[in-house]
mmCIF file with all atom_site columns, C-alpha atoms and ligand atoms in Angstrom:
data_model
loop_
_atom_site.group_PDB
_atom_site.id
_atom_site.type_symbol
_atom_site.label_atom_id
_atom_site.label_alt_id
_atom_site.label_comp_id
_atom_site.label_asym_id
_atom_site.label_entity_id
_atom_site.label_seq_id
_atom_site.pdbx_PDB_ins_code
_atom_site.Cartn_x
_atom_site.Cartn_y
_atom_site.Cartn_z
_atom_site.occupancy
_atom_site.B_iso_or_equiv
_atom_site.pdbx_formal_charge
_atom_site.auth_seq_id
_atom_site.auth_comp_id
_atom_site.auth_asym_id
_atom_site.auth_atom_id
_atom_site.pdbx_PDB_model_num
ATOM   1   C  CA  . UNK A 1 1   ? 35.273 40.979 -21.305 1.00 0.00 ? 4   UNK A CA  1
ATOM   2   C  CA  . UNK A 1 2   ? 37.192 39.586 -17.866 1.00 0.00 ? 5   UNK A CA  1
ATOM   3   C  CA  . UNK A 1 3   ? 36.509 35.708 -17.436 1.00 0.00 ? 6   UNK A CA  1
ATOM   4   C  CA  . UNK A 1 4   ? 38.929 34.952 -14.737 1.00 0.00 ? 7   UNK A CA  1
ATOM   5   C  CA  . UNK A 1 5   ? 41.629 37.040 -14.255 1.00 0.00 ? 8   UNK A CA  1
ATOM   6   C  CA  . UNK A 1 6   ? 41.835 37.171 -18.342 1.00 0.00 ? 9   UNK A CA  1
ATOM   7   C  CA  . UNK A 1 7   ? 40.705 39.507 -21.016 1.00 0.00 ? 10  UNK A CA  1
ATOM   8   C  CA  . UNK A 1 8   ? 38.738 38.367 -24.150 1.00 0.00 ? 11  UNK A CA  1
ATOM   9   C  CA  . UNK A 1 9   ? 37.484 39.898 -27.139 1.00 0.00 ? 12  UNK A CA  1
ATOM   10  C  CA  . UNK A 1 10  ? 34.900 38.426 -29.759 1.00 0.00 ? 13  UNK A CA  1
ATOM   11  C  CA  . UNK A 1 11  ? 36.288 36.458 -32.487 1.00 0.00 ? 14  UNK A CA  1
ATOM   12  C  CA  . UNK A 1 12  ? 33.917 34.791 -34.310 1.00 0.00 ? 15  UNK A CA  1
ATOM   13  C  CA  . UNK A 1 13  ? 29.980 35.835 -34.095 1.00 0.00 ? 16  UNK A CA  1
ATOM   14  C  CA  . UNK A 1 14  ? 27.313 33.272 -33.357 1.00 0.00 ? 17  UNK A CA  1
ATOM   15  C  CA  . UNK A 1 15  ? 25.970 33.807 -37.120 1.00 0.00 ? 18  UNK A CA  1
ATOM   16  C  CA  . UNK A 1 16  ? 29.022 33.037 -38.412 1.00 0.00 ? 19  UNK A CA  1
ATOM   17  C  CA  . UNK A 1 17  ? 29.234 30.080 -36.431 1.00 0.00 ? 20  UNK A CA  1
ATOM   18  C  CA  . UNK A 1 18  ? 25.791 28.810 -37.202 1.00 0.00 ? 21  UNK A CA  1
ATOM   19  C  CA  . UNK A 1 19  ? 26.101 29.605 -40.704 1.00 0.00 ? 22  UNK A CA  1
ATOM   20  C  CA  . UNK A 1 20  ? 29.496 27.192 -41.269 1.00 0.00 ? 23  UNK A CA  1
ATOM   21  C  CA  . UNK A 1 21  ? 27.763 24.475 -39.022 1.00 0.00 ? 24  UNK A CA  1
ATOM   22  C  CA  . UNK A 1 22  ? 24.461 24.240 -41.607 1.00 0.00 ? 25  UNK A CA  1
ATOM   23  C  CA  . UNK A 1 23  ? 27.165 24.224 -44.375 1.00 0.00 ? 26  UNK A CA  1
ATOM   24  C  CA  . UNK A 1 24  ? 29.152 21.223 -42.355 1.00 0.00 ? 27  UNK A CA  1
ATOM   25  C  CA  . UNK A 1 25  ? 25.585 19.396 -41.427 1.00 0.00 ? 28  UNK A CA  1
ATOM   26  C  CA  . UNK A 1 26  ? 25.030 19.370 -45.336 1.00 0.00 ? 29  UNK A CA  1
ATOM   27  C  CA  . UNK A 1 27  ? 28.417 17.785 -46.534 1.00 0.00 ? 30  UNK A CA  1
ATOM   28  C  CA  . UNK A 1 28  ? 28.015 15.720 -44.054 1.00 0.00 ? 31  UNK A CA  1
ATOM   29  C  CA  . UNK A 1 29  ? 24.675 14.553 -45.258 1.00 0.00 ? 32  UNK A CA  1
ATOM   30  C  CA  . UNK A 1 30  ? 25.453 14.268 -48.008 1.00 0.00 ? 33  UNK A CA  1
ATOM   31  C  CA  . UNK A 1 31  ? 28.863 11.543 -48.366 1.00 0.00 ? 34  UNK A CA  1
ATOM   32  C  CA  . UNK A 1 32  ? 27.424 9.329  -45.156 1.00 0.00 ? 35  UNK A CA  1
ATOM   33  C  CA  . UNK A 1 33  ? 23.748 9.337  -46.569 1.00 0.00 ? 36  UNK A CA  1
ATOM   34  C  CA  . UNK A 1 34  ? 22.966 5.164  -45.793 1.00 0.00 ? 37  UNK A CA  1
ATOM   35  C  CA  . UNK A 1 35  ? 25.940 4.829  -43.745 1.00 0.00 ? 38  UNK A CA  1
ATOM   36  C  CA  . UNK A 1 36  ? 24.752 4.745  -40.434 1.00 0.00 ? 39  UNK A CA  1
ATOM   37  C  CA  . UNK A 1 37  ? 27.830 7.019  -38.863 1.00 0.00 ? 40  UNK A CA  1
ATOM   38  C  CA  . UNK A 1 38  ? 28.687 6.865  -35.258 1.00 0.00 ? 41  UNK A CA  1
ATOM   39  C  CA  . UNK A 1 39  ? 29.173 10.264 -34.129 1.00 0.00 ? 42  UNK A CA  1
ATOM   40  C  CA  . UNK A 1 40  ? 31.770 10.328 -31.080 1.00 0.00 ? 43  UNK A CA  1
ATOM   41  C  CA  . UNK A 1 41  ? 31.548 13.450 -29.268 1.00 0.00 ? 44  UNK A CA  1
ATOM   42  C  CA  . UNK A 1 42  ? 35.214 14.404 -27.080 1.00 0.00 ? 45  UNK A CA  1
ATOM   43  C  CA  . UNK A 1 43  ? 33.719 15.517 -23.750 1.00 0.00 ? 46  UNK A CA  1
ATOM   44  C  CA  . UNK A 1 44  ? 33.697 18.458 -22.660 1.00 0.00 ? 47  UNK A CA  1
ATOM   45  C  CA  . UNK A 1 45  ? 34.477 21.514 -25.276 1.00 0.00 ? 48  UNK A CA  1
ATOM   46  C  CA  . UNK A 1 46  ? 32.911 19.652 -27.783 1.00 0.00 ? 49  UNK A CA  1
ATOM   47  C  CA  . UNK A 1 47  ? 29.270 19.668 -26.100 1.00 0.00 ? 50  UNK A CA  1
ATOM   48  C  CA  . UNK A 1 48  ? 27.828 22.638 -28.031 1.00 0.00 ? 51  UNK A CA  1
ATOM   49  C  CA  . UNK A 1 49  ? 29.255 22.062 -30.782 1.00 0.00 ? 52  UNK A CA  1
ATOM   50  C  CA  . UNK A 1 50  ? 27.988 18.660 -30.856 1.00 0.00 ? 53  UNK A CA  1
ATOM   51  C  CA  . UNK A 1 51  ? 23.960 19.301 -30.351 1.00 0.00 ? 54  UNK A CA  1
ATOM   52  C  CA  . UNK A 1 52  ? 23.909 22.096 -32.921 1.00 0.00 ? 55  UNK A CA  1
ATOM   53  C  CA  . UNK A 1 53  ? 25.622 19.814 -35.439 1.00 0.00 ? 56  UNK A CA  1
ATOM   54  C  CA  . UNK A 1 54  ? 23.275 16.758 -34.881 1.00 0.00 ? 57  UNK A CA  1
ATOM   55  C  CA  . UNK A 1 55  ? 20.672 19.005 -35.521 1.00 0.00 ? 58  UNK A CA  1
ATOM   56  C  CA  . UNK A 1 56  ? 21.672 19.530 -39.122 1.00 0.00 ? 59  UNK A CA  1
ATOM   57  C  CA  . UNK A 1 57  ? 21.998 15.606 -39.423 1.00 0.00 ? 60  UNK A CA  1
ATOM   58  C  CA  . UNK A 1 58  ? 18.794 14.006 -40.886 1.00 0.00 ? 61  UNK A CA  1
ATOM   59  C  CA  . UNK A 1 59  ? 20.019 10.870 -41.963 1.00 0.00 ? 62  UNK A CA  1
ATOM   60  C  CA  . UNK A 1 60  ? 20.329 7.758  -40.206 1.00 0.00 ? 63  UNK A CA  1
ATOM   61  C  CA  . UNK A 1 61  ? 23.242 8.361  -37.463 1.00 0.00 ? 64  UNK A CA  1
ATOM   62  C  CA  . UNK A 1 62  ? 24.038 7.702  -34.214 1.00 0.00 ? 65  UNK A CA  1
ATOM   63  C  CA  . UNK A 1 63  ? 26.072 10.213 -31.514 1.00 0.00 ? 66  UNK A CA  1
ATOM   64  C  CA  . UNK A 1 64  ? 27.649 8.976  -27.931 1.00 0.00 ? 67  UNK A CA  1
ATOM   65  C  CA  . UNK A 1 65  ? 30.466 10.295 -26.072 1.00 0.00 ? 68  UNK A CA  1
ATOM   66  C  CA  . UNK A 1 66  ? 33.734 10.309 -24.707 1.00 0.00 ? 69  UNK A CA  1
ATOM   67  C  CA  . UNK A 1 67  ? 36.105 12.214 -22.813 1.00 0.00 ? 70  UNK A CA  1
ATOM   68  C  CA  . UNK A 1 68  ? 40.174 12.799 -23.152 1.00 0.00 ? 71  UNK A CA  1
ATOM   69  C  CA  . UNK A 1 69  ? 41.850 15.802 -21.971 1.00 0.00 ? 72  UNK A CA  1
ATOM   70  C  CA  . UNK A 1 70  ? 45.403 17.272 -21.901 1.00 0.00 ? 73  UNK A CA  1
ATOM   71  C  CA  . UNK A 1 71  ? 44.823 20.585 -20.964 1.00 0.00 ? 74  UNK A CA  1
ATOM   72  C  CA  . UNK A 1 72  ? 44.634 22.384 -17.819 1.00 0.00 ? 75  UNK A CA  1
ATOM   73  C  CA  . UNK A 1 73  ? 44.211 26.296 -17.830 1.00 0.00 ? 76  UNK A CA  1
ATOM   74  C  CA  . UNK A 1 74  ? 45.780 27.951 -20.868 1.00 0.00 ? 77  UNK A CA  1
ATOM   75  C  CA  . UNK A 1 75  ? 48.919 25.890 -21.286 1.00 0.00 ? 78  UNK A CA  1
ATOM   76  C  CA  . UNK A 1 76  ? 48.627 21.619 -22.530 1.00 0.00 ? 79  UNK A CA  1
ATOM   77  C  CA  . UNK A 1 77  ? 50.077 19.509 -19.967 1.00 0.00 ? 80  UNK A CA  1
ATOM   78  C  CA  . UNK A 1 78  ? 51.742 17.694 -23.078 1.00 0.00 ? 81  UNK A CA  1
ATOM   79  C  CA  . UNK A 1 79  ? 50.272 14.548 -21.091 1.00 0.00 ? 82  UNK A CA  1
ATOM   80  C  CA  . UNK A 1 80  ? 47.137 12.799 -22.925 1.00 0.00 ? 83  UNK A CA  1
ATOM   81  C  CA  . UNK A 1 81  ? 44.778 10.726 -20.571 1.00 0.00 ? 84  UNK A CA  1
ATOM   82  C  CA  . UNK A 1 82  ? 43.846 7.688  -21.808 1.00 0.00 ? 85  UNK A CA  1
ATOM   83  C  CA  . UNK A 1 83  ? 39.928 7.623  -23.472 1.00 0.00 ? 86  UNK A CA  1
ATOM   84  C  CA  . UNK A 1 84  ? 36.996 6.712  -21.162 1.00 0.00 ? 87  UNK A CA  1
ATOM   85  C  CA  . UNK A 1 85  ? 33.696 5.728  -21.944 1.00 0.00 ? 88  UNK A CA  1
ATOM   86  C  CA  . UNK A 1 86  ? 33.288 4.360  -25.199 1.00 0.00 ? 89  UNK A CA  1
ATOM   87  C  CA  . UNK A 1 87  ? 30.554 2.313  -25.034 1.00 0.00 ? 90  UNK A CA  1
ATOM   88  C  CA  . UNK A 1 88  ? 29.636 1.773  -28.831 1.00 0.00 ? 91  UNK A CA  1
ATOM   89  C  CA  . UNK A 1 89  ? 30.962 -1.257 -30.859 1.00 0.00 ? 92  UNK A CA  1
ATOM   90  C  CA  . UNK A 1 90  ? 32.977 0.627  -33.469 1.00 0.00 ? 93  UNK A CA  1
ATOM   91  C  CA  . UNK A 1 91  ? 34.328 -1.886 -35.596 1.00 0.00 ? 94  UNK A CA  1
ATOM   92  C  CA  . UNK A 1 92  ? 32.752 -1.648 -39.357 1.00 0.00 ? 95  UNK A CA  1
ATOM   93  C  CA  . UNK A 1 93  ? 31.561 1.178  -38.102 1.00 0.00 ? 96  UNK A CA  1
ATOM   94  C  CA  . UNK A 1 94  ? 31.578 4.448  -40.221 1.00 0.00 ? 97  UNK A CA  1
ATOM   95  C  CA  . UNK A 1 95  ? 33.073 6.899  -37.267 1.00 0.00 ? 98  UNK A CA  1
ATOM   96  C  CA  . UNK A 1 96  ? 33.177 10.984 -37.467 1.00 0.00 ? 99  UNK A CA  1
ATOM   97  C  CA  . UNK A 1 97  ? 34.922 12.327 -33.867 1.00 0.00 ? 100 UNK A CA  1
ATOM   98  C  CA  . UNK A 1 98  ? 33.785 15.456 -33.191 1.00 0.00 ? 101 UNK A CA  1
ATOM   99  C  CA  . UNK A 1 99  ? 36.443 18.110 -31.734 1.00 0.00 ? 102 UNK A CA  1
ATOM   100 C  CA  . UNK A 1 100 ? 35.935 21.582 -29.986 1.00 0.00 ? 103 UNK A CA  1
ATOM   101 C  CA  . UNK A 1 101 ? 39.398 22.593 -31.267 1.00 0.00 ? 104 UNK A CA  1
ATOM   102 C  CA  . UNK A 1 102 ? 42.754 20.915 -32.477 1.00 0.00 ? 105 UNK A CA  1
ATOM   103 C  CA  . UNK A 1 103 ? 45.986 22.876 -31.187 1.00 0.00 ? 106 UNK A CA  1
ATOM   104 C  CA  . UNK A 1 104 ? 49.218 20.984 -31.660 1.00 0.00 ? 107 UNK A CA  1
ATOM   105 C  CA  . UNK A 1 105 ? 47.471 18.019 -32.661 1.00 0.00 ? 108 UNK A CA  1
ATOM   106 C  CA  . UNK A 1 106 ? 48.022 15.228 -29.982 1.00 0.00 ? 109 UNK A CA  1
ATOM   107 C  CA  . UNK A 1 107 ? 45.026 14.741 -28.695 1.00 0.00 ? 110 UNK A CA  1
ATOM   108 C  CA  . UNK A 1 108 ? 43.436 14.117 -31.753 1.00 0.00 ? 111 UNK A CA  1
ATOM   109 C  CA  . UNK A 1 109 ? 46.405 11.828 -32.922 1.00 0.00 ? 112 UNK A CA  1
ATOM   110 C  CA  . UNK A 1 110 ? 46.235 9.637  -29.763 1.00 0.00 ? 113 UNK A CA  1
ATOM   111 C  CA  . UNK A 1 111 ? 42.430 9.164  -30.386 1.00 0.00 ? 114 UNK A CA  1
ATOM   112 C  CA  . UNK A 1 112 ? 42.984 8.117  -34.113 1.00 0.00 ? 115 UNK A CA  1
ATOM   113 C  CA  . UNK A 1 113 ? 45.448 5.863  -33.395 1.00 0.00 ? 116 UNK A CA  1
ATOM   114 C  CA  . UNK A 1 114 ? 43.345 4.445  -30.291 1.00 0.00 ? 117 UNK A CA  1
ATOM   115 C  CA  . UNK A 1 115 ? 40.462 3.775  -32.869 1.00 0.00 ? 118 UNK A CA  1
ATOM   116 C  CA  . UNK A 1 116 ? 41.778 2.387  -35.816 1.00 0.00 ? 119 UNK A CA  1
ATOM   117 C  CA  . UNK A 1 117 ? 42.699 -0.421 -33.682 1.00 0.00 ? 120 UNK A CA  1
ATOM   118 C  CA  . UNK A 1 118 ? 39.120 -1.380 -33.435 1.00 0.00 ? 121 UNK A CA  1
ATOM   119 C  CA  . UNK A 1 119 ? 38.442 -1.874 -36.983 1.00 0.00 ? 122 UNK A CA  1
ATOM   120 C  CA  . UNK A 1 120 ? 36.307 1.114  -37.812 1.00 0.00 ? 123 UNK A CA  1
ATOM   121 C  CA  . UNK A 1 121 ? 35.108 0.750  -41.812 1.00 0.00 ? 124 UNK A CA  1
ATOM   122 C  CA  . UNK A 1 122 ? 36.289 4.786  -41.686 1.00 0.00 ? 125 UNK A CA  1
ATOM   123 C  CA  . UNK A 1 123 ? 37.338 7.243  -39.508 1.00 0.00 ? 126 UNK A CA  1
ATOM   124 C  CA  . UNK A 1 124 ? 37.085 10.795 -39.814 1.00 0.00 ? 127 UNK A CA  1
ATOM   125 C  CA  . UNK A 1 125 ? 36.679 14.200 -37.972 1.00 0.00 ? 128 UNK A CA  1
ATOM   126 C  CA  . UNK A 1 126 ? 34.888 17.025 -37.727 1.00 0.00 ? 129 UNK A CA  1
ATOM   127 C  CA  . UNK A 1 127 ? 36.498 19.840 -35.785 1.00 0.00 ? 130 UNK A CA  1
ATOM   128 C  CA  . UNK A 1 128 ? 35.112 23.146 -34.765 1.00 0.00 ? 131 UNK A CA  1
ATOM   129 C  CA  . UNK A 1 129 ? 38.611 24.802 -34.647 1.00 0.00 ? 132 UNK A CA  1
ATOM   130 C  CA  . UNK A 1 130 ? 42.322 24.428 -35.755 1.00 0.00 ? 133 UNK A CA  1
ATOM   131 C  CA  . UNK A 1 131 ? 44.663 26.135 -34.551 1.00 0.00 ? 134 UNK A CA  1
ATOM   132 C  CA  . UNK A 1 132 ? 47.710 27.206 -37.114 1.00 0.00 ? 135 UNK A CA  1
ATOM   133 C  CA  . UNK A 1 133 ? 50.383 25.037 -35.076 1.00 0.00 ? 136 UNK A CA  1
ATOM   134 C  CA  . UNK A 1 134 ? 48.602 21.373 -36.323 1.00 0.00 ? 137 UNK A CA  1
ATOM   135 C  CA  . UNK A 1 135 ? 48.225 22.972 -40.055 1.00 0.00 ? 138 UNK A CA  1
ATOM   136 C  CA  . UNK A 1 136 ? 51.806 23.660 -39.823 1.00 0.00 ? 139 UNK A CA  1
ATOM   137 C  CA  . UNK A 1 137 ? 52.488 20.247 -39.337 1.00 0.00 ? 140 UNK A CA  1
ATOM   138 C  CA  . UNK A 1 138 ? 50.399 19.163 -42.258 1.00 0.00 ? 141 UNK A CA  1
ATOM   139 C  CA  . UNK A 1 139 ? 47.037 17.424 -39.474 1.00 0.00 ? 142 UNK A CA  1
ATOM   140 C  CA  . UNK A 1 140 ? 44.110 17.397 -42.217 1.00 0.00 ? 143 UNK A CA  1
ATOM   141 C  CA  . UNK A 1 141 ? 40.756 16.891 -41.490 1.00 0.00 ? 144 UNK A CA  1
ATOM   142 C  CA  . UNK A 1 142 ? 37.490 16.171 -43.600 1.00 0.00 ? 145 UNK A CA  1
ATOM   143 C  CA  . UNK A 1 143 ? 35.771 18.651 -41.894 1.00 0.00 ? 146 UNK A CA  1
ATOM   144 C  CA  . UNK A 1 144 ? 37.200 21.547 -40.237 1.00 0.00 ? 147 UNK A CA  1
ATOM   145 C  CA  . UNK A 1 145 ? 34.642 24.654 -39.331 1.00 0.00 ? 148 UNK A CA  1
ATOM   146 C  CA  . UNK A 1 146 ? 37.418 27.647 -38.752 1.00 0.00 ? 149 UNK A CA  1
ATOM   147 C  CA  . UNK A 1 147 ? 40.919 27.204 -39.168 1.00 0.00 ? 150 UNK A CA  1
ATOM   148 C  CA  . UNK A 1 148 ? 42.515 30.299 -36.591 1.00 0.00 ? 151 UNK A CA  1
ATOM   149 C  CA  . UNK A 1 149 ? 45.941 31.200 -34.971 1.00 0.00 ? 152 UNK A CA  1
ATOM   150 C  CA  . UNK A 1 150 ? 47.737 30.122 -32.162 1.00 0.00 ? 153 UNK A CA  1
ATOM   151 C  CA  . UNK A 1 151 ? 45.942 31.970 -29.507 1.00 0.00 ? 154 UNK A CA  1
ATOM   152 C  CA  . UNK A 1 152 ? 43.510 30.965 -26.850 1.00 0.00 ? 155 UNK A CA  1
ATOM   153 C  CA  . UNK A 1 153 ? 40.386 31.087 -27.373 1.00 0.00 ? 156 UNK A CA  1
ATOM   154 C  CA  . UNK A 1 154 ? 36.772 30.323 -25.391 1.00 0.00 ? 157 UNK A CA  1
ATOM   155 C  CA  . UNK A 1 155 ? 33.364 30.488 -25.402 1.00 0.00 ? 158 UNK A CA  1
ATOM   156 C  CA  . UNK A 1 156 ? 30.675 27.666 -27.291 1.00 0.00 ? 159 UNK A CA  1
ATOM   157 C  CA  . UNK A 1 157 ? 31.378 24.623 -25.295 1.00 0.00 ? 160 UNK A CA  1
ATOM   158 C  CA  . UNK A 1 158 ? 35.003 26.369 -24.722 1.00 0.00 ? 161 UNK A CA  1
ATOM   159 C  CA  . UNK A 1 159 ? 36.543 26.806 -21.791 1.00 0.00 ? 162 UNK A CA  1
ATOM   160 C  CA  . UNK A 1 160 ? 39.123 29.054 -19.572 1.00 0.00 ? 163 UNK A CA  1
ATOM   161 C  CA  . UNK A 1 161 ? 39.610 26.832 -16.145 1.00 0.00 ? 164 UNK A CA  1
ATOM   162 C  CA  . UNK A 1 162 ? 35.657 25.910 -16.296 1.00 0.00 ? 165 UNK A CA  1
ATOM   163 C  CA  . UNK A 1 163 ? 34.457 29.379 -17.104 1.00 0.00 ? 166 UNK A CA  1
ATOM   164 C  CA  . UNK A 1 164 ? 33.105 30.713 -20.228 1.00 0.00 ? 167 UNK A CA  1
ATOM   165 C  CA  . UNK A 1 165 ? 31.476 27.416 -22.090 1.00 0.00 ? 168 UNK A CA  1
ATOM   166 C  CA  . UNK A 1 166 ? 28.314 29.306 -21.840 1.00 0.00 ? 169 UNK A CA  1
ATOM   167 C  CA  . UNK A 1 167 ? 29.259 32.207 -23.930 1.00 0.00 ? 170 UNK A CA  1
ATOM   168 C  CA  . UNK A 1 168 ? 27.486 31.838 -27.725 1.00 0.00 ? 171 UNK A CA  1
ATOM   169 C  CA  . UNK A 1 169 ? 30.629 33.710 -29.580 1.00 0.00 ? 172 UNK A CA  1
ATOM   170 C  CA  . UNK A 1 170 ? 33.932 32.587 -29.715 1.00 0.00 ? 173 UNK A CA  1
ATOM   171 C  CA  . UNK A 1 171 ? 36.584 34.895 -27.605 1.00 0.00 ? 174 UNK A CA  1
ATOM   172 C  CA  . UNK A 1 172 ? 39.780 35.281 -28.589 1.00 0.00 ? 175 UNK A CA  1
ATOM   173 C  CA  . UNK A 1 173 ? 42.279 36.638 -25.490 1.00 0.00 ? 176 UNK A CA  1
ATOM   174 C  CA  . UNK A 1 174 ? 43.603 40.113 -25.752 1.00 0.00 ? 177 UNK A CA  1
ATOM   175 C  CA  . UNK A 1 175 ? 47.271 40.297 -25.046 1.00 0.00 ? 178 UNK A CA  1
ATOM   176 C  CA  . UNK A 1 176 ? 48.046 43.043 -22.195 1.00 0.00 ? 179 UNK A CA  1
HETATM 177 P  P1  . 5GP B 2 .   ? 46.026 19.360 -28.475 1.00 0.00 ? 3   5GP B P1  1
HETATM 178 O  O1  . 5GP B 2 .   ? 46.268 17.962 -27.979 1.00 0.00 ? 3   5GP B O1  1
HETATM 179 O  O2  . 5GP B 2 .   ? 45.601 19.419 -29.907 1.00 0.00 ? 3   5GP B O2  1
HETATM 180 O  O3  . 5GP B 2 .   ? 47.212 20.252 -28.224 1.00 0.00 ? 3   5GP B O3  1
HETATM 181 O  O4  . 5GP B 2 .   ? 44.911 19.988 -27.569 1.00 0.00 ? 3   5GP B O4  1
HETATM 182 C  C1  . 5GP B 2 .   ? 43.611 19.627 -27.716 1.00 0.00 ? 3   5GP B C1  1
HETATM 183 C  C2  . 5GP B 2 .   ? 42.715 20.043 -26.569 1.00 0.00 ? 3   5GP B C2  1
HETATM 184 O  O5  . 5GP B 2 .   ? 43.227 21.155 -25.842 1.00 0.00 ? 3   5GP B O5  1
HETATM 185 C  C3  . 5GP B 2 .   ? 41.407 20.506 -27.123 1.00 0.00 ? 3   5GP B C3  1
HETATM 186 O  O6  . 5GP B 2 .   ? 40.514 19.441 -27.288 1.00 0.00 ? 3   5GP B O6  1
HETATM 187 C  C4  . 5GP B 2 .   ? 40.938 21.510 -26.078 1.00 0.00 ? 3   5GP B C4  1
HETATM 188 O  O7  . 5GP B 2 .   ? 40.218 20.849 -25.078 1.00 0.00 ? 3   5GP B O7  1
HETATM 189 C  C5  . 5GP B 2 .   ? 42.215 22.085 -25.527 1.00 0.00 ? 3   5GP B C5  1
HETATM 190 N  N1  . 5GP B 2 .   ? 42.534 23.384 -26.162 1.00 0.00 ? 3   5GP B N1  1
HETATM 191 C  C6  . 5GP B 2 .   ? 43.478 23.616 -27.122 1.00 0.00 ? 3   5GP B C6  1
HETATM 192 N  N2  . 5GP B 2 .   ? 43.512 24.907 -27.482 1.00 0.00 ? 3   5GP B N2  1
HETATM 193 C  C7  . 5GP B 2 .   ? 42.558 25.523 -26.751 1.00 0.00 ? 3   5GP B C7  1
HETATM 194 C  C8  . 5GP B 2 .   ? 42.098 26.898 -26.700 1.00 0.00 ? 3   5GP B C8  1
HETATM 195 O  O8  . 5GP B 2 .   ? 42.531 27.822 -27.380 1.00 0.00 ? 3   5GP B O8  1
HETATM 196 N  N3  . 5GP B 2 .   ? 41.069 27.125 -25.831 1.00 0.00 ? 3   5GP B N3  1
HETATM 197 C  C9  . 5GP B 2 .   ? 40.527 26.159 -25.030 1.00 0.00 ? 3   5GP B C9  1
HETATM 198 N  N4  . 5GP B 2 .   ? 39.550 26.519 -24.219 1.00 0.00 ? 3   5GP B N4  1
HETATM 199 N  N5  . 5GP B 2 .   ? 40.939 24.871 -25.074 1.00 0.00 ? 3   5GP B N5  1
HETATM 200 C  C10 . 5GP B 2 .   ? 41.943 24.562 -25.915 1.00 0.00 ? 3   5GP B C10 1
HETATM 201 MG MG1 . MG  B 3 .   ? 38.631 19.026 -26.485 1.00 0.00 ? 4   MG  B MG1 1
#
């Protein structure tokens, strides 16, 4: 499939997808049952992602948002902007970030350290992806829906220079 000037191929089917994100909803359920958590969503990959895990949430919890980007087309601009639009008190808060996808693993170590500063009572994340590169380097996560490889991917919340969020499967690029 051409998005852009690129070609993609499925990589992971919307079943399979909705299938892991029940699975997550439930562990998640389960260890923050009476904790109130403060779900933090990282604008904009994460959007889809997001509503379709809420909706597996049915304890008490709360969700706002955020957004901190490094990327710009396919490559990372190795530059993190700084977070905007945290609105929520956080401190003795119980917080779970949630991630579209963790590649080398900056991103989501700038945020954590950002955080922390404000006292949360925890801190963890739940990621829809990570890539192989931030798993090489030993990034864990409580809750991690696919680890993959290296390669770009799109599609559910996803993105290749604005297109392709739309697309329900994830789409892996196919090398020429
Ligand atoms: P990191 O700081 O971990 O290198 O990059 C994190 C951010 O880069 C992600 O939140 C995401 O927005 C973007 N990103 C990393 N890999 C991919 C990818 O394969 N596809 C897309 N669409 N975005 C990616
Ligand atoms: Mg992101």
């Amino acid at each position: 499939m051409l998005v852009k000037d690129r070609n993609f191929k499925i990589f992971i089917h919307e079943s399979q997808i909705q299938n892991r994100i029940a699975q997550l909803g439930k562990q998640i359920c389960a260890d923050y049952a009476d904790k109130n958590p403060l779900f933090i969503v990282i604008l904009n990959g994460a959007f889809i992602f997001a509503a379709d895990l809420i909706r597996h949430i049915d304890i008490d919890s709360e969700i706002t948002f955020v957004k901190y980007s490094s990327y710009e087309g396919m490559e990372s601009t190795g530059v993190v902007d700084e977070l905007i639009g945290l609105d929520a008190d956080i401190r003795e808060r119980h917080i779970i970030i949630v991630e579209d996808i963790v590649d080398s693993g900056m991103t989501m170590r700038e945020m954590l350290d950002d955080l922390k500063k404000y006292s949360p009572a925890s801190l963890e994340v739940v990621t829809l992806l990570q890539k192989e590169k931030s798993i090489a380097i030993g990034q864990k996560f409580r809750y991690t829906a696919f680890q993959i490889s290296n390669e770009f991917v799109i599609g559910y919340g996803l993105d290749y220079d604005q297109k392709g969020r739309n697309l329900k499967d994830i789409y892996i690029v196919e090398n020429e």
